[in-house]
mmCIF file of C-alpha atoms in Angstrom:
data_model
loop_
_atom_site.group_PDB
_atom_site.id
_atom_site.type_symbol
_atom_site.label_atom_id
_atom_site.label_comp_id
_atom_site.label_asym_id
_atom_site.label_seq_id
_atom_site.Cartn_x
_atom_site.Cartn_y
_atom_site.Cartn_z
ATOM 1 C CA UNK I 1 242.294 131.157 213.114
ATOM 2 C CA UNK I 2 240.352 129.681 216.423
ATOM 3 C CA UNK I 3 237.260 127.482 215.831
ATOM 4 C CA UNK I 4 234.954 127.184 219.024
ATOM 5 C CA UNK I 5 232.453 124.486 220.270
ATOM 6 C CA UNK I 6 230.003 125.052 223.285
ATOM 7 C CA UNK I 7 230.164 121.366 224.394
ATOM 8 C CA UNK I 8 228.546 119.768 227.417
ATOM 9 C CA UNK I 9 230.445 118.526 230.603
ATOM 10 C CA UNK I 10 229.635 116.783 233.494
ATOM 11 C CA UNK I 11 231.760 116.203 236.799
ATOM 12 C CA UNK I 12 231.239 112.862 238.413
ATOM 13 C CA UNK I 13 233.253 111.759 241.650
ATOM 14 C CA UNK I 14 234.554 108.275 240.998
ATOM 15 C CA UNK I 15 236.234 105.308 243.351
ATOM 16 C CA UNK I 16 239.064 104.097 241.135
ATOM 17 C CA UNK I 17 242.843 103.045 241.151
ATOM 18 C CA UNK I 18 244.402 104.997 238.660
ATOM 19 C CA UNK I 19 248.038 105.559 237.966
ATOM 20 C CA UNK I 20 249.788 109.137 238.094
ATOM 21 C CA UNK I 21 252.519 110.161 235.729
ATOM 22 C CA UNK I 22 253.922 112.931 237.081
ATOM 23 C CA UNK I 23 257.007 115.300 235.841
ATOM 24 C CA UNK I 24 256.739 117.474 239.933
ATOM 25 C CA UNK I 25 256.670 114.166 242.258
ATOM 26 C CA UNK I 26 259.510 115.018 244.798
ATOM 27 C CA UNK I 27 260.411 111.144 244.330
ATOM 28 C CA UNK I 28 262.111 112.210 241.033
ATOM 29 C CA UNK I 29 264.789 114.280 242.903
ATOM 30 C CA UNK I 30 265.083 111.711 245.417
ATOM 31 C CA UNK I 31 265.378 108.840 242.870
ATOM 32 C CA UNK I 32 268.291 111.451 241.227
ATOM 33 C CA UNK I 33 270.531 112.026 244.961
ATOM 34 C CA UNK I 34 270.480 107.998 244.977
ATOM 35 C CA UNK I 35 271.454 107.578 241.378
ATOM 36 C CA UNK I 36 274.431 110.186 242.285
ATOM 37 C CA UNK I 37 275.013 108.258 245.456
ATOM 38 C CA UNK I 38 275.283 104.919 243.804
ATOM 39 C CA UNK I 39 274.908 102.053 246.340
ATOM 40 C CA UNK I 40 273.587 103.738 249.733
ATOM 41 C CA UNK I 41 271.457 102.711 253.203
ATOM 42 C CA UNK I 42 269.696 104.893 255.299
ATOM 43 C CA UNK I 43 272.021 106.747 257.431
ATOM 44 C CA UNK I 44 274.023 107.544 253.824
ATOM 45 C CA UNK I 45 271.050 108.943 252.152
ATOM 46 C CA UNK I 46 269.949 110.947 255.009
ATOM 47 C CA UNK I 47 272.390 113.185 255.013
ATOM 48 C CA UNK I 48 271.323 114.306 252.209
ATOM 49 C CA UNK I 49 267.774 114.441 253.145
ATOM 50 C CA UNK I 50 267.965 116.938 256.065
ATOM 51 C CA UNK I 51 265.715 117.747 257.722
ATOM 52 C CA UNK I 52 264.249 113.914 257.502
ATOM 53 C CA UNK I 53 264.914 111.434 259.893
ATOM 54 C CA UNK I 54 265.955 108.320 259.622
ATOM 55 C CA UNK I 55 262.621 106.769 260.225
ATOM 56 C CA UNK I 56 261.271 108.564 257.807
ATOM 57 C CA UNK I 57 263.940 108.066 255.138
ATOM 58 C CA UNK I 58 263.489 104.574 255.839
ATOM 59 C CA UNK I 59 260.010 104.297 254.816
ATOM 60 C CA UNK I 60 260.393 106.360 251.659
ATOM 61 C CA UNK I 61 262.784 103.837 250.403
ATOM 62 C CA UNK I 62 259.981 100.811 251.447
ATOM 63 C CA UNK I 63 258.187 102.857 249.751
ATOM 64 C CA UNK I 64 260.773 103.233 246.556
ATOM 65 C CA UNK I 65 261.226 99.554 246.653
ATOM 66 C CA UNK I 66 257.559 98.230 246.857
ATOM 67 C CA UNK I 67 257.082 100.475 243.463
ATOM 68 C CA UNK I 68 260.543 98.740 242.188
ATOM 69 C CA UNK I 69 262.496 101.783 241.414
ATOM 70 C CA UNK I 70 265.111 100.456 244.454
ATOM 71 C CA UNK I 71 266.466 97.138 245.003
ATOM 72 C CA UNK I 72 267.453 96.183 248.234
ATOM 73 C CA UNK I 73 271.529 94.355 247.730
ATOM 74 C CA UNK I 74 272.086 90.885 249.133
ATOM 75 C CA UNK I 75 274.662 90.843 252.007
ATOM 76 C CA UNK I 76 277.803 89.445 251.419
ATOM 77 C CA UNK I 77 280.102 88.349 254.856
ATOM 78 C CA UNK I 78 283.071 90.389 253.768
ATOM 79 C CA UNK I 79 281.609 93.067 251.647
ATOM 80 C CA UNK I 80 282.737 96.942 252.985
ATOM 81 C CA UNK I 81 279.026 98.322 251.940
ATOM 82 C CA UNK I 82 277.545 96.108 255.011
ATOM 83 C CA UNK I 83 280.318 96.995 257.521
ATOM 84 C CA UNK I 84 277.292 98.818 259.932
ATOM 85 C CA UNK I 85 275.085 95.925 259.329
ATOM 86 C CA UNK I 86 272.497 98.379 257.675
ATOM 87 C CA UNK I 87 270.334 97.145 254.319
ATOM 88 C CA UNK I 88 271.974 98.903 250.677
ATOM 89 C CA UNK I 89 269.899 99.880 248.100
ATOM 90 C CA UNK I 90 270.698 101.129 244.452
ATOM 91 C CA UNK I 91 268.212 101.909 241.944
ATOM 92 C CA UNK I 92 266.471 99.122 239.640
ATOM 93 C CA UNK I 93 266.100 100.034 235.765
ATOM 94 C CA UNK I 94 262.893 101.679 236.317
ATOM 95 C CA UNK I 95 264.381 103.832 238.868
ATOM 96 C CA UNK I 96 267.557 105.129 236.319
ATOM 97 C CA UNK I 97 264.404 105.321 233.397
ATOM 98 C CA UNK I 98 262.839 107.998 235.722
ATOM 99 C CA UNK I 99 265.886 109.930 236.465
ATOM 100 C CA UNK I 100 266.525 109.691 232.427
ATOM 101 C CA UNK I 101 262.843 110.641 231.436
ATOM 102 C CA UNK I 102 262.051 113.069 234.476
ATOM 103 C CA UNK I 103 258.723 111.607 234.935
ATOM 104 C CA UNK I 104 257.541 108.982 237.848
ATOM 105 C CA UNK I 105 254.251 106.391 237.947
ATOM 106 C CA UNK I 106 252.753 106.412 241.071
ATOM 107 C CA UNK I 107 250.063 103.269 241.963
ATOM 108 C CA UNK I 108 247.354 104.966 244.051
ATOM 109 C CA UNK I 109 243.671 104.837 244.881
ATOM 110 C CA UNK I 110 241.147 107.095 246.288
ATOM 111 C CA UNK I 111 237.989 109.357 245.007
ATOM 112 C CA UNK I 112 238.335 111.699 241.695
ATOM 113 C CA UNK I 113 236.757 114.777 240.459
ATOM 114 C CA UNK I 114 236.091 113.897 236.920
ATOM 115 C CA UNK I 115 235.256 116.129 234.492
ATOM 116 C CA UNK I 116 234.031 114.718 230.835
ATOM 117 C CA UNK I 117 233.401 116.596 227.605
ATOM 118 C CA UNK I 118 230.925 115.598 225.018
ATOM 119 C CA UNK I 119 231.777 117.088 221.728
ATOM 120 C CA UNK I 120 229.220 116.910 219.356
ATOM 121 C CA UNK I 121 230.095 114.266 216.415
ATOM 122 C CA UNK I 122 232.948 113.186 218.930
ATOM 123 C CA UNK I 123 233.727 110.723 221.224
ATOM 124 C CA UNK I 124 233.697 111.947 225.137
ATOM 125 C CA UNK I 125 236.853 113.066 226.767
ATOM 126 C CA UNK I 126 238.913 113.684 230.474
ATOM 127 C CA UNK I 127 239.318 117.505 230.427
ATOM 128 C CA UNK I 128 239.821 117.369 234.301
ATOM 129 C CA UNK I 129 240.717 115.301 237.025
ATOM 130 C CA UNK I 130 241.588 115.881 240.176
ATOM 131 C CA UNK I 131 242.117 113.399 243.860
ATOM 132 C CA UNK I 132 239.828 114.688 246.410
ATOM 133 C CA UNK I 133 240.217 114.123 250.551
ATOM 134 C CA UNK I 134 237.721 112.589 251.920
ATOM 135 C CA UNK I 135 237.053 116.424 253.567
ATOM 136 C CA UNK I 136 236.158 117.230 249.608
ATOM 137 C CA UNK I 137 234.325 114.257 248.656
ATOM 138 C CA UNK I 138 230.752 114.940 248.724
ATOM 139 C CA UNK I 139 229.233 111.539 250.193
ATOM 140 C CA UNK I 140 225.584 111.476 247.554
ATOM 141 C CA UNK I 141 224.384 108.020 248.030
ATOM 142 C CA UNK I 142 221.282 108.642 246.215
ATOM 143 C CA UNK I 143 223.838 109.078 243.150
ATOM 144 C CA UNK I 144 226.005 106.057 243.505
ATOM 145 C CA UNK I 145 225.835 103.719 240.605
ATOM 146 C CA UNK I 146 227.952 101.336 239.113
ATOM 147 C CA UNK I 147 230.848 102.893 237.066
ATOM 148 C CA UNK I 148 229.066 103.880 233.491
ATOM 149 C CA UNK I 149 230.133 102.285 230.917
ATOM 150 C CA UNK I 150 231.493 104.972 228.994
ATOM 151 C CA UNK I 151 234.293 105.085 231.309
ATOM 152 C CA UNK I 152 235.593 102.060 229.920
ATOM 153 C CA UNK I 153 236.975 103.823 227.512
ATOM 154 C CA UNK I 154 239.462 105.857 229.096
ATOM 155 C CA UNK I 155 240.800 102.612 231.145
ATOM 156 C CA UNK I 156 244.298 102.437 230.827
ATOM 157 C CA UNK I 157 244.056 104.756 228.231
ATOM 158 C CA UNK I 158 247.187 107.931 229.287
ATOM 159 C CA UNK I 159 244.931 111.371 229.907
ATOM 160 C CA UNK I 160 247.492 114.025 229.521
ATOM 161 C CA UNK I 161 246.193 116.986 231.300
ATOM 162 C CA UNK I 162 247.458 120.474 232.486
ATOM 163 C CA UNK I 163 248.105 118.642 236.014
ATOM 164 C CA UNK I 164 249.698 115.595 235.263
ATOM 165 C CA UNK I 165 249.389 112.625 233.109
ATOM 166 C CA UNK I 166 246.927 110.211 234.771
ATOM 167 C CA UNK I 167 245.690 106.513 233.855
ATOM 168 C CA UNK I 168 242.852 104.852 235.127
ATOM 169 C CA UNK I 169 242.727 101.237 235.969
ATOM 170 C CA UNK I 170 239.524 100.265 237.311
ATOM 171 C CA UNK I 171 236.345 101.928 238.439
ATOM 172 C CA UNK I 172 234.018 101.064 241.080
ATOM 173 C CA UNK I 173 231.545 103.526 241.555
ATOM 174 C CA UNK I 174 230.663 106.824 240.639
ATOM 175 C CA UNK I 175 229.200 109.735 242.145
ATOM 176 C CA UNK I 176 226.842 112.203 240.265
ATOM 177 C CA UNK I 177 228.302 115.900 240.999
ATOM 178 C CA UNK I 178 227.062 118.996 239.332
ATOM 179 C CA UNK I 179 224.487 119.192 236.710
ATOM 180 C CA UNK I 180 225.679 119.533 232.773
ATOM 181 C CA UNK I 181 227.670 122.721 232.207
ATOM 182 C CA UNK I 182 228.591 124.098 228.642
ATOM 183 C CA UNK I 183 232.464 125.277 228.441
ATOM 184 C CA UNK I 184 234.083 126.466 225.182
ATOM 185 C CA UNK I 185 236.353 123.994 223.485
ATOM 186 C CA UNK I 186 238.419 125.564 221.129
ATOM 187 C CA UNK I 187 241.011 124.647 218.797
ATOM 188 C CA UNK I 188 243.366 127.693 217.816
ATOM 189 C CA UNK I 189 245.178 127.227 214.588
ATOM 190 C CA UNK I 190 249.500 128.256 214.148
ATOM 191 C CA UNK I 191 250.846 127.974 210.270
ATOM 192 C CA UNK I 192 251.725 124.693 211.002
ATOM 193 C CA UNK I 193 249.536 123.132 213.757
ATOM 194 C CA UNK I 194 246.751 123.773 216.268
ATOM 195 C CA UNK I 195 246.229 123.473 219.768
ATOM 196 C CA UNK I 196 242.805 122.334 221.021
ATOM 197 C CA UNK I 197 241.754 123.168 224.721
ATOM 198 C CA UNK I 198 238.991 122.448 227.152
ATOM 199 C CA UNK I 199 239.611 123.240 230.963
ATOM 200 C CA UNK I 200 242.707 121.179 231.758
ATOM 201 C CA UNK I 201 242.853 119.120 228.124
ATOM 202 C CA UNK I 202 245.030 120.476 225.791
ATOM 203 C CA UNK I 203 246.409 118.562 222.378
ATOM 204 C CA UNK I 204 248.795 119.790 219.876
ATOM 205 C CA UNK I 205 248.450 118.522 216.095
ATOM 206 C CA UNK I 206 250.695 119.118 213.483
ATOM 207 C CA UNK I 207 248.881 120.365 210.053
ATOM 208 C CA UNK I 208 249.011 123.302 208.385
ATOM 209 C CA UNK I 209 246.743 125.826 208.594
ATOM 210 C CA UNK I 210 246.210 125.940 204.853
ATOM 211 C CA UNK I 211 245.063 122.478 204.847
ATOM 212 C CA UNK I 212 242.453 123.340 207.903
ATOM 213 C CA UNK I 213 240.987 126.139 205.075
ATOM 214 C CA UNK I 214 240.595 123.541 202.897
ATOM 215 C CA UNK I 215 238.817 121.384 204.771
ATOM 216 C CA UNK I 216 236.425 124.047 205.903
ATOM 217 C CA UNK I 217 235.540 125.565 202.203
ATOM 218 C CA UNK I 218 235.268 121.709 200.703
ATOM 219 C CA UNK I 219 232.767 120.981 203.322
ATOM 220 C CA UNK I 220 230.808 124.326 202.369
ATOM 221 C CA UNK I 221 231.283 124.673 199.016
ATOM 222 C CA UNK I 222 232.104 121.152 197.815
ATOM 223 C CA UNK I 223 233.330 120.911 194.561
ATOM 224 C CA UNK I 224 233.231 124.061 193.665
ATOM 225 C CA UNK I 225 235.964 124.645 195.885
ATOM 226 C CA UNK I 226 239.377 124.022 194.116
ATOM 227 C CA UNK I 227 241.961 123.263 196.810
ATOM 228 C CA UNK I 228 244.725 123.106 194.316
ATOM 229 C CA UNK I 229 244.179 126.503 193.085
ATOM 230 C CA UNK I 230 242.333 127.778 196.347
ATOM 231 C CA UNK I 231 239.800 129.441 194.522
ATOM 232 C CA UNK I 232 235.478 128.640 194.466
ATOM 233 C CA UNK I 233 234.178 128.479 191.449
ATOM 234 C CA UNK I 234 230.621 130.978 191.569
ATOM 235 C CA UNK I 235 228.338 131.988 188.826
ATOM 236 C CA UNK I 236 227.911 135.137 187.565
ATOM 237 C CA UNK I 237 226.104 138.086 190.168
ATOM 238 C CA UNK I 238 225.993 141.231 188.751
ATOM 239 C CA UNK I 239 224.725 142.918 192.457
ATOM 240 C CA UNK I 240 228.410 140.892 193.869
ATOM 241 C CA UNK I 241 231.516 140.949 191.382
ATOM 242 C CA UNK I 242 234.238 140.921 193.378
ATOM 243 C CA UNK I 243 236.989 138.564 192.627
ATOM 244 C CA UNK I 244 238.471 138.173 196.409
ATOM 245 C CA UNK I 245 235.832 138.233 199.104
ATOM 246 C CA UNK I 246 235.477 137.476 203.013
ATOM 247 C CA UNK I 247 234.151 134.094 203.712
ATOM 248 C CA UNK I 248 232.136 133.678 206.591
ATOM 249 C CA UNK I 249 230.759 129.831 207.534
ATOM 250 C CA UNK I 250 227.931 129.387 209.721
ATOM 251 C CA UNK I 251 228.760 126.004 210.734
ATOM 252 C CA UNK I 252 232.224 125.269 209.909
ATOM 253 C CA UNK I 253 233.125 121.256 209.983
ATOM 254 C CA UNK I 254 236.827 120.357 211.010
ATOM 255 C CA UNK I 255 237.699 116.689 211.659
ATOM 256 C CA UNK I 256 233.852 115.642 212.157
ATOM 257 C CA UNK I 257 233.119 118.815 214.473
ATOM 258 C CA UNK I 258 231.190 121.220 213.996
ATOM 259 C CA UNK I 259 231.875 124.996 215.486
ATOM 260 C CA UNK I 260 230.535 127.790 215.775
ATOM 261 C CA UNK I 261 230.118 130.680 213.269
ATOM 262 C CA UNK I 262 233.434 131.735 211.705
ATOM 263 C CA UNK I 263 235.000 134.133 209.153
ATOM 264 C CA UNK I 264 238.193 133.430 207.312
ATOM 265 C CA UNK I 265 241.137 135.437 207.916
ATOM 266 C CA UNK I 266 242.433 136.030 204.067
ATOM 267 C CA UNK I 267 240.121 136.673 201.553
ATOM 268 C CA UNK I 268 239.489 133.788 199.339
ATOM 269 C CA UNK I 269 239.917 133.857 195.537
ATOM 270 C CA UNK I 270 236.710 133.732 193.151
ATOM 271 C CA UNK I 271 236.375 132.368 189.854
ATOM 272 C CA UNK I 272 233.401 132.303 187.138
ATOM 273 C CA UNK I 273 231.759 128.621 186.414
ATOM 274 C CA UNK I 274 233.144 129.152 182.685
ATOM 275 C CA UNK I 275 234.265 130.710 179.797
ATOM 276 C CA UNK I 276 231.085 132.804 178.987
ATOM 277 C CA UNK I 277 230.510 133.510 182.710
ATOM 278 C CA UNK I 278 233.963 134.812 182.976
ATOM 279 C CA UNK I 279 233.448 137.214 180.098
ATOM 280 C CA UNK I 280 229.777 138.602 181.161
ATOM 281 C CA UNK I 281 232.119 138.823 184.642
ATOM 282 C CA UNK I 282 234.467 140.819 183.179
ATOM 283 C CA UNK I 283 232.547 143.159 181.259
ATOM 284 C CA UNK I 284 230.878 144.274 184.265
ATOM 285 C CA UNK I 285 233.896 144.574 186.297
ATOM 286 C CA UNK I 286 235.717 146.795 183.061
ATOM 287 C CA UNK I 287 232.047 149.036 183.354
ATOM 288 C CA UNK I 288 231.457 149.362 186.753
ATOM 289 C CA UNK I 289 235.323 150.310 187.395
ATOM 290 C CA UNK I 290 235.389 152.988 185.189
ATOM 291 C CA UNK I 291 236.487 156.384 186.519
ATOM 292 C CA UNK I 292 238.746 158.339 184.308
ATOM 293 C CA UNK I 293 238.935 159.721 180.594
ATOM 294 C CA UNK I 294 240.448 157.740 178.408
ATOM 295 C CA UNK I 295 243.008 159.498 176.168
ATOM 296 C CA UNK I 296 244.232 156.831 173.988
ATOM 297 C CA UNK I 297 243.222 152.767 173.067
ATOM 298 C CA UNK I 298 247.170 151.997 174.807
ATOM 299 C CA UNK I 299 245.120 153.578 178.077
ATOM 300 C CA UNK I 300 242.024 151.473 177.676
ATOM 301 C CA UNK I 301 244.148 148.278 177.111
ATOM 302 C CA UNK I 302 246.183 148.757 179.889
ATOM 303 C CA UNK I 303 243.510 149.164 181.918
ATOM 304 C CA UNK I 304 241.220 146.093 181.031
ATOM 305 C CA UNK I 305 244.739 144.220 181.659
ATOM 306 C CA UNK I 306 244.745 145.078 184.930
ATOM 307 C CA UNK I 307 241.353 143.319 185.681
ATOM 308 C CA UNK I 308 242.201 140.433 183.498
ATOM 309 C CA UNK I 309 244.894 139.394 185.805
ATOM 310 C CA UNK I 310 242.464 138.983 188.584
ATOM 311 C CA UNK I 311 240.999 135.942 186.700
ATOM 312 C CA UNK I 312 243.274 133.257 188.001
ATOM 313 C CA UNK I 313 242.241 130.744 185.619
ATOM 314 C CA UNK I 314 240.908 132.679 182.462
ATOM 315 C CA UNK I 315 243.608 135.674 182.618
ATOM 316 C CA UNK I 316 244.974 134.637 179.185
ATOM 317 C CA UNK I 317 241.576 134.656 177.919
ATOM 318 C CA UNK I 318 240.444 137.609 178.300
ATOM 319 C CA UNK I 319 243.476 139.819 178.119
ATOM 320 C CA UNK I 320 242.879 142.234 174.910
ATOM 321 C CA UNK I 321 239.698 140.381 174.722
ATOM 322 C CA UNK I 322 237.565 143.502 174.011
ATOM 323 C CA UNK I 323 238.712 146.617 172.826
ATOM 324 C CA UNK I 324 237.327 150.498 173.420
ATOM 325 C CA UNK I 325 235.157 150.474 170.482
ATOM 326 C CA UNK I 326 233.715 146.990 170.880
ATOM 327 C CA UNK I 327 232.601 148.053 174.524
ATOM 328 C CA UNK I 328 231.298 151.436 172.970
ATOM 329 C CA UNK I 329 229.158 149.019 171.015
ATOM 330 C CA UNK I 330 227.852 146.892 173.808
ATOM 331 C CA UNK I 331 226.956 149.929 175.897
ATOM 332 C CA UNK I 332 224.801 151.125 172.964
ATOM 333 C CA UNK I 333 222.594 148.040 172.843
ATOM 334 C CA UNK I 334 221.439 149.032 176.341
ATOM 335 C CA UNK I 335 221.219 151.939 178.836
ATOM 336 C CA UNK I 336 224.065 152.343 180.355
ATOM 337 C CA UNK I 337 225.543 155.714 182.385
ATOM 338 C CA UNK I 338 226.020 158.480 180.728
ATOM 339 C CA UNK I 339 229.246 159.543 182.002
ATOM 340 C CA UNK I 340 230.637 156.508 181.615
ATOM 341 C CA UNK I 341 229.955 156.211 177.664
ATOM 342 C CA UNK I 342 231.507 159.760 177.670
ATOM 343 C CA UNK I 343 235.141 158.408 179.231
ATOM 344 C CA UNK I 344 234.800 155.909 176.846
ATOM 345 C CA UNK I 345 234.039 158.026 173.926
ATOM 346 C CA UNK I 346 236.883 161.047 174.866
ATOM 347 C CA UNK I 347 239.579 160.187 172.667
ATOM 348 C CA UNK I 348 236.970 160.184 169.683
ATOM 349 C CA UNK I 349 236.121 163.457 170.877
ATOM 350 C CA UNK I 350 239.114 164.985 171.003
ATOM 351 C CA UNK I 351 239.952 163.432 167.097
ATOM 352 C CA UNK I 352 237.073 164.813 166.086
#
């Protein structure tokens, strides 16, 4: 099952401090090498990072130390580690955590392209975030403004996107980049979960599809839908006698959101409103489905029992509730198809 909402989006260029949480950063691999070595200096690490030269490795270690992933070890007079007079390093607890978790946080500052979606009846969400180079920045001074108030909801909140996880720290200025565009915000359902997606945003929630369908039907039919028995109670209508129906919902509502029209994948059970309606409905179905001639009352009873089974709430009361002769009497009270009466009367003619 799939729900879709056409959702407006706007892309901004934003000057911000932010944290990038990455599983793809090469720094993770370097820290894992450091973990394997244990205690090391620039020259020793450089042996593992060729073709990087010593200056590049030294700059790399300085960066990792400034991020608290490494710490330098105090020199002690007779320690063999410092026999070559180079500073030695080892991982901090934060560095060890990076190796264990396979992800790293990097503090950054710059201009990013930030696409925000505005789902109907829901809070805005960040659906795309791309760091921009100076060449990619479109200097539109006339569109510059202070950070939008709505952006405050995103500060220090992890934004899980296809290209990584980000935390916005502080937004200084925003620049309008594009006009509003509509994108498809989709919810794809499996039996035990759904995944909502829009551009680079994706979120998976564990919930059974049956509960979601129940909410859709409750929102459309209110108290007429019985969640426990999974059926809709409807008034008798002689133009539509089916007890299992394809259900279309014009504006399906789920979790506070409205979506485009859908048709449910499976047929939904229909049930009469009360005993009187059930009797009329049952009789109408019995008459409408007669195709064969009945050569005994037993044949007729088996035929009606099968139809009674379709009435989930009323099958016990409807089973054997009408005999062949009673149905003939009812049909004699009002005009009925000649061939239907003939099929019901067959055994009487034969006996005569």
